[in-house]
Amino acid sequence: MLMLQDYRVLQRDLLLEIARAITAQLELSEVLRMVLRASVGMLAGQVGLIALRNDSDGRFYIRATSGASLEIIPKLNEKLHDLMSSVSEGTDNDYLNLKLREMAILIDRKLRQSVAMPLIFADQPLGLLIVFRSYQAAVTSDDVQILQSFANQAAIAVHNAQLYERIEHERKRLAALLQHSGDGVMILSPSLIILRFNSALERMTGWSSQDAIGQHHDVVIVWQRREHGDLQASLAAGWPKRPVSEESFVDTLSVEGDLLRRDGLTLSIGITYAPLFDADGKLLNIIANVRDITNFRKAQEMQNVFISTVSHELRTPIALIKGYASTLQRDDVEWDKAVVREYLTIIEEEADRLTELVQDLLTASKIQAEQQVTLNMSDVRLDLLAMRAVERFRQTTNHHFELDFPDEFPVISADEVRLRQVIDNLVGNAIKYSPNGSQIKVGCSYDDDWVQLYVQDEGPGIPLSEQTRIFDRFYRIDNNLSRKTKGTGLGLYLAKKIIEAHRGTISVHSQPGSGARFTITLPR
Ligand code: ADP
């Protein structure tokens, strides 16, 4: 027969064993379950619950139960909240017992006694363990001692599991961040083996993460052309430097160039490599952040083209103005009136061209900054604007104009100055990009909802692949014709922005070899 003394020893051994098992467990819910089972068993109770402090609101919530039904948990949480706030206000034991009694009744009327144990770690209350039983029995000081040491052990286990849970959350959050980042991210071992490879990088490189992981960095990152930075050379030269202190800046390395993708295509990318050291200053990982810099490159290229076209475009009229002005100024020649007038006309025209160019540039940069065109609306007849434009151009070119206008035409509300700018550009382009002497057809039409204008030439036309790009800012088709003609590539860009500000559309139809036809459509 077991003596009471032996029973206590047995109970203590059992407790120790359970405590050890609990501390080895990192899954919070599992730890709570084990603590509950052990404590309910130890006190021969019927029902047990564990509440844990929530970090965000500081309140206690039931996180595990044994023997209580789930539906009453919200109500129990309320009682628990009253109980815990009275504890922090230092209320007497009677009130605590009353609250515990109320909880017991909520669970089961038959429950008679409750034993509550705080779970305390590093002087901080982590939670509360309560065991209810259906009979009243004395709890000896020995019992309390054993129970308390068990609760202390349990608190350590709960604390560890909570830490683990937090780390696990953090890990999952980081993994999601890494996976869904718009930038390519890979994690490398110190010997440059790929350990992680996110989906953005799959898209950029054409490698699946499955194939890339385990490969050496250089197998996946193959440079067709490297502009600056060199990972291998930097490693050989002692990169990365260990940080002197926690705060000292990270020794990152940037490499930029054209990547040869797995499918043979190329992509302009920039990679920033950042080293990760452990507490002893040993290199743990290299984290590579990869950005697609195609757009940046394109913008840079466009800017270069722009600077060279604009300076060219500015230089020509300036040279003409300067040339004619200094000719007129020569003291040794007596110019007759007709020559003077001719030269002054040229100077004036060239000055106008300069003004126009500067105006276009200003409008383009204004649109860029404000994202829209501001319109000055008035009553406008599109057919009259077109006719006037043709009359103006007729003087300056030997193209044949054919007009196609209905007898009557509706008035619309539009910005006359801007529309004139668009029509001038379309007719001007038709002249510039079609042979001398060929025919240009300009016509208008309307229906109940729309008015339309088209300009059709007999030039070489525009290849399908270029038909959307010609409306881009500074875009000029790279062919013989464009090289021989002057232009900034702003005209159609501005035309499109202006027509769209009127809620209209501009389009081009062209069969290469048989001319181009530009059409604008505006709402009535
Ligand atoms: P720009 O004429 O100053 O170069 P635009 O924006 O008006 O600029 O036109 C962009 C490009 O579209 C031109 O450089 C030219 O290559 C092409 N383009 C425009 N109109 C025509 C046309 N009627 N026929 C052939 N190509 C055209």
PDB file of C-alpha atoms in Angstrom, residues 204-353:
ATOM      1  CA  MET A 204      13.317  38.246 -64.195  1.00  0.00           C
ATOM      2  CA  THR A 205      15.726  35.384 -64.778  1.00  0.00           C
ATOM      3  CA  GLY A 206      13.478  32.753 -66.344  1.00  0.00           C
ATOM      4  CA  TRP A 207      14.720  30.276 -63.691  1.00  0.00           C
ATOM      5  CA  SER A 208      12.190  28.512 -61.458  1.00  0.00           C
ATOM      6  CA  SER A 209      13.079  28.726 -57.779  1.00  0.00           C
ATOM      7  CA  GLN A 210      13.159  24.943 -57.705  1.00  0.00           C
ATOM      8  CA  ASP A 211      15.890  24.851 -60.347  1.00  0.00           C
ATOM      9  CA  ALA A 212      17.764  27.863 -59.028  1.00  0.00           C
ATOM     10  CA  ILE A 213      18.012  26.804 -55.388  1.00  0.00           C
ATOM     11  CA  GLY A 214      21.195  24.825 -54.849  1.00  0.00           C
ATOM     12  CA  GLN A 215      22.910  26.323 -57.897  1.00  0.00           C
ATOM     13  CA  HIS A 216      25.948  28.536 -57.690  1.00  0.00           C
ATOM     14  CA  HIS A 217      25.133  32.242 -58.099  1.00  0.00           C
ATOM     15  CA  ASP A 218      27.144  32.467 -61.346  1.00  0.00           C
ATOM     16  CA  VAL A 219      25.088  29.729 -63.006  1.00  0.00           C
ATOM     17  CA  VAL A 220      21.917  31.785 -62.673  1.00  0.00           C
ATOM     18  CA  ILE A 221      23.290  35.322 -62.857  1.00  0.00           C
ATOM     19  CA  VAL A 222      25.052  35.373 -66.206  1.00  0.00           C
ATOM     20  CA  TRP A 223      26.059  38.811 -67.439  1.00  0.00           C
ATOM     21  CA  GLN A 224      25.884  39.458 -71.123  1.00  0.00           C
ATOM     22  CA  ARG A 225      27.335  42.860 -70.477  1.00  0.00           C
ATOM     23  CA  ARG A 226      28.349  44.222 -67.085  1.00  0.00           C
ATOM     24  CA  GLU A 227      28.439  47.953 -66.674  1.00  0.00           C
ATOM     25  CA  HIS A 228      29.877  48.401 -63.256  1.00  0.00           C
ATOM     26  CA  GLY A 229      30.604  46.337 -60.170  1.00  0.00           C
ATOM     27  CA  ASP A 230      31.932  42.784 -60.069  1.00  0.00           C
ATOM     28  CA  LEU A 231      30.958  40.315 -57.344  1.00  0.00           C
ATOM     29  CA  GLN A 232      33.836  37.869 -57.877  1.00  0.00           C
ATOM     30  CA  ALA A 233      36.502  40.580 -58.075  1.00  0.00           C
ATOM     31  CA  SER A 234      35.093  42.277 -54.990  1.00  0.00           C
ATOM     32  CA  LEU A 235      35.083  38.996 -53.043  1.00  0.00           C
ATOM     33  CA  ALA A 236      38.698  38.424 -54.080  1.00  0.00           C
ATOM     34  CA  ALA A 237      39.538  41.926 -52.904  1.00  0.00           C
ATOM     35  CA  GLY A 238      38.148  41.235 -49.436  1.00  0.00           C
ATOM     36  CA  TRP A 239      34.516  42.272 -49.729  1.00  0.00           C
ATOM     37  CA  PRO A 240      32.491  42.333 -47.518  1.00  0.00           C
ATOM     38  CA  LYS A 241      34.122  44.173 -44.622  1.00  0.00           C
ATOM     39  CA  ARG A 242      32.954  43.121 -41.183  1.00  0.00           C
ATOM     40  CA  PRO A 243      31.035  45.868 -39.434  1.00  0.00           C
ATOM     41  CA  VAL A 244      33.022  47.520 -36.625  1.00  0.00           C
ATOM     42  CA  SER A 245      29.910  47.948 -34.505  1.00  0.00           C
ATOM     43  CA  GLU A 246      26.201  47.167 -34.712  1.00  0.00           C
ATOM     44  CA  GLU A 247      25.473  50.661 -35.941  1.00  0.00           C
ATOM     45  CA  SER A 248      28.229  50.906 -38.530  1.00  0.00           C
ATOM     46  CA  PHE A 249      26.883  50.905 -42.060  1.00  0.00           C
ATOM     47  CA  VAL A 250      26.524  47.720 -44.092  1.00  0.00           C
ATOM     48  CA  ASP A 251      29.197  47.196 -46.743  1.00  0.00           C
ATOM     49  CA  THR A 252      26.920  46.696 -49.771  1.00  0.00           C
ATOM     50  CA  LEU A 253      28.029  46.071 -53.327  1.00  0.00           C
ATOM     51  CA  SER A 254      26.199  47.169 -56.485  1.00  0.00           C
ATOM     52  CA  VAL A 255      26.459  45.514 -59.875  1.00  0.00           C
ATOM     53  CA  GLU A 256      24.601  46.675 -62.964  1.00  0.00           C
ATOM     54  CA  GLY A 257      24.298  45.438 -66.511  1.00  0.00           C
ATOM     55  CA  ASP A 258      22.436  43.185 -68.931  1.00  0.00           C
ATOM     56  CA  LEU A 259      21.484  39.779 -67.612  1.00  0.00           C
ATOM     57  CA  LEU A 260      21.398  36.816 -69.974  1.00  0.00           C
ATOM     58  CA  ARG A 261      18.170  35.093 -68.990  1.00  0.00           C
ATOM     59  CA  ARG A 262      17.740  31.339 -69.035  1.00  0.00           C
ATOM     60  CA  ASP A 263      15.624  31.631 -72.212  1.00  0.00           C
ATOM     61  CA  GLY A 264      18.351  33.584 -74.008  1.00  0.00           C
ATOM     62  CA  LEU A 265      16.641  36.987 -73.758  1.00  0.00           C
ATOM     63  CA  THR A 266      18.368  39.846 -71.987  1.00  0.00           C
ATOM     64  CA  LEU A 267      17.166  42.147 -69.232  1.00  0.00           C
ATOM     65  CA  SER A 268      18.789  45.247 -67.767  1.00  0.00           C
ATOM     66  CA  ILE A 269      19.122  44.743 -64.018  1.00  0.00           C
ATOM     67  CA  GLY A 270      20.850  46.217 -61.002  1.00  0.00           C
ATOM     68  CA  ILE A 271      21.810  43.979 -58.067  1.00  0.00           C
ATOM     69  CA  THR A 272      22.683  45.143 -54.570  1.00  0.00           C
ATOM     70  CA  TYR A 273      24.502  42.537 -52.475  1.00  0.00           C
ATOM     71  CA  ALA A 274      24.305  42.995 -48.700  1.00  0.00           C
ATOM     72  CA  PRO A 275      26.280  40.784 -46.294  1.00  0.00           C
ATOM     73  CA  LEU A 276      24.728  39.359 -43.129  1.00  0.00           C
ATOM     74  CA  PHE A 277      27.131  38.602 -40.257  1.00  0.00           C
ATOM     75  CA  ASP A 278      26.519  36.643 -37.059  1.00  0.00           C
ATOM     76  CA  ALA A 279      27.352  37.980 -33.587  1.00  0.00           C
ATOM     77  CA  ASP A 280      30.974  36.779 -33.911  1.00  0.00           C
ATOM     78  CA  GLY A 281      31.474  38.643 -37.188  1.00  0.00           C
ATOM     79  CA  LYS A 282      31.303  35.491 -39.309  1.00  0.00           C
ATOM     80  CA  LEU A 283      29.647  35.877 -42.717  1.00  0.00           C
ATOM     81  CA  LEU A 284      26.282  34.054 -42.554  1.00  0.00           C
ATOM     82  CA  ASN A 285      24.598  35.000 -45.835  1.00  0.00           C
ATOM     83  CA  ILE A 286      24.681  37.412 -48.695  1.00  0.00           C
ATOM     84  CA  ILE A 287      21.311  38.908 -49.559  1.00  0.00           C
ATOM     85  CA  ALA A 288      20.938  40.013 -53.147  1.00  0.00           C
ATOM     86  CA  ASN A 289      18.263  42.491 -54.166  1.00  0.00           C
ATOM     87  CA  VAL A 290      17.625  42.551 -57.907  1.00  0.00           C
ATOM     88  CA  ARG A 291      15.816  45.379 -59.713  1.00  0.00           C
ATOM     89  CA  ASP A 292      14.611  45.508 -63.308  1.00  0.00           C
ATOM     90  CA  ILE A 293      16.101  48.778 -64.589  1.00  0.00           C
ATOM     91  CA  THR A 294      14.759  48.568 -68.159  1.00  0.00           C
ATOM     92  CA  ASN A 295      12.486  51.577 -67.665  1.00  0.00           C
ATOM     93  CA  PHE A 296      15.226  53.550 -66.027  1.00  0.00           C
ATOM     94  CA  ARG A 297      17.531  52.735 -68.956  1.00  0.00           C
ATOM     95  CA  LYS A 298      14.831  53.671 -71.468  1.00  0.00           C
ATOM     96  CA  ALA A 299      14.263  56.978 -69.678  1.00  0.00           C
ATOM     97  CA  GLN A 300      18.003  57.633 -69.692  1.00  0.00           C
ATOM     98  CA  GLU A 301      18.206  56.814 -73.385  1.00  0.00           C
ATOM     99  CA  MET A 302      15.216  59.031 -74.128  1.00  0.00           C
ATOM    100  CA  GLN A 303      16.827  61.835 -72.208  1.00  0.00           C
ATOM    101  CA  ASN A 304      20.043  61.470 -74.214  1.00  0.00           C
ATOM    102  CA  VAL A 305      18.151  61.422 -77.502  1.00  0.00           C
ATOM    103  CA  PHE A 306      16.141  64.395 -76.320  1.00  0.00           C
ATOM    104  CA  ILE A 307      19.181  66.447 -75.397  1.00  0.00           C
ATOM    105  CA  SER A 308      20.839  65.776 -78.736  1.00  0.00           C
ATOM    106  CA  THR A 309      17.675  66.455 -80.795  1.00  0.00           C
ATOM    107  CA  VAL A 310      16.770  69.553 -78.868  1.00  0.00           C
ATOM    108  CA  SER A 311      20.258  71.000 -79.090  1.00  0.00           C
ATOM    109  CA  HIS A 312      20.297  70.196 -82.799  1.00  0.00           C
ATOM    110  CA  GLU A 313      16.858  71.746 -83.282  1.00  0.00           C
ATOM    111  CA  LEU A 314      17.860  74.853 -81.361  1.00  0.00           C
ATOM    112  CA  ARG A 315      21.197  75.210 -83.079  1.00  0.00           C
ATOM    113  CA  THR A 316      19.812  75.332 -86.633  1.00  0.00           C
ATOM    114  CA  PRO A 317      17.544  78.388 -86.253  1.00  0.00           C
ATOM    115  CA  ILE A 318      20.075  80.116 -84.019  1.00  0.00           C
ATOM    116  CA  ALA A 319      22.791  79.631 -86.653  1.00  0.00           C
ATOM    117  CA  LEU A 320      20.494  80.988 -89.368  1.00  0.00           C
ATOM    118  CA  ILE A 321      19.443  83.997 -87.294  1.00  0.00           C
ATOM    119  CA  LYS A 322      23.053  84.745 -86.422  1.00  0.00           C
ATOM    120  CA  GLY A 323      24.228  84.278 -90.033  1.00  0.00           C
ATOM    121  CA  TYR A 324      21.613  86.550 -91.600  1.00  0.00           C
ATOM    122  CA  ALA A 325      21.905  89.181 -88.867  1.00  0.00           C
ATOM    123  CA  SER A 326      25.685  89.467 -89.225  1.00  0.00           C
ATOM    124  CA  THR A 327      25.397  89.553 -93.018  1.00  0.00           C
ATOM    125  CA  LEU A 328      22.998  92.472 -92.760  1.00  0.00           C
ATOM    126  CA  GLN A 329      25.371  94.222 -90.384  1.00  0.00           C
ATOM    127  CA  ARG A 330      28.352  94.234 -92.783  1.00  0.00           C
ATOM    128  CA  ASP A 331      29.564  97.806 -93.306  1.00  0.00           C
ATOM    129  CA  ASP A 332      31.208  97.074 -96.641  1.00  0.00           C
ATOM    130  CA  VAL A 333      28.015  96.103 -98.475  1.00  0.00           C
ATOM    131  CA  GLU A 334      25.031  98.248 -99.332  1.00  0.00           C
ATOM    132  CA  TRP A 335      21.985  95.870 -99.248  1.00  0.00           C
ATOM    133  CA  ASP A 336      19.010  96.814-101.301  1.00  0.00           C
ATOM    134  CA  LYS A 337      15.625  96.909 -99.624  1.00  0.00           C
ATOM    135  CA  ALA A 338      14.282  93.649-101.105  1.00  0.00           C
ATOM    136  CA  VAL A 339      17.274  91.642 -99.828  1.00  0.00           C
ATOM    137  CA  VAL A 340      17.025  93.239 -96.390  1.00  0.00           C
ATOM    138  CA  ARG A 341      13.337  92.331 -96.247  1.00  0.00           C
ATOM    139  CA  GLU A 342      14.022  88.757 -97.361  1.00  0.00           C
ATOM    140  CA  TYR A 343      16.725  88.281 -94.734  1.00  0.00           C
ATOM    141  CA  LEU A 344      14.589  89.817 -92.009  1.00  0.00           C
ATOM    142  CA  THR A 345      11.743  87.496 -92.976  1.00  0.00           C
ATOM    143  CA  ILE A 346      14.046  84.520 -92.587  1.00  0.00           C
ATOM    144  CA  ILE A 347      15.218  85.802 -89.214  1.00  0.00           C
ATOM    145  CA  GLU A 348      11.627  86.253 -88.104  1.00  0.00           C
ATOM    146  CA  GLU A 349      10.591  82.774 -89.309  1.00  0.00           C
ATOM    147  CA  GLU A 350      13.498  81.147 -87.562  1.00  0.00           C
ATOM    148  CA  ALA A 351      12.721  83.077 -84.371  1.00  0.00           C
ATOM    149  CA  ASP A 352       9.130  81.797 -84.672  1.00  0.00           C
ATOM    150  CA  ARG A 353      10.422  78.269 -85.049  1.00  0.00           C
TER     151      ARG A 353
END
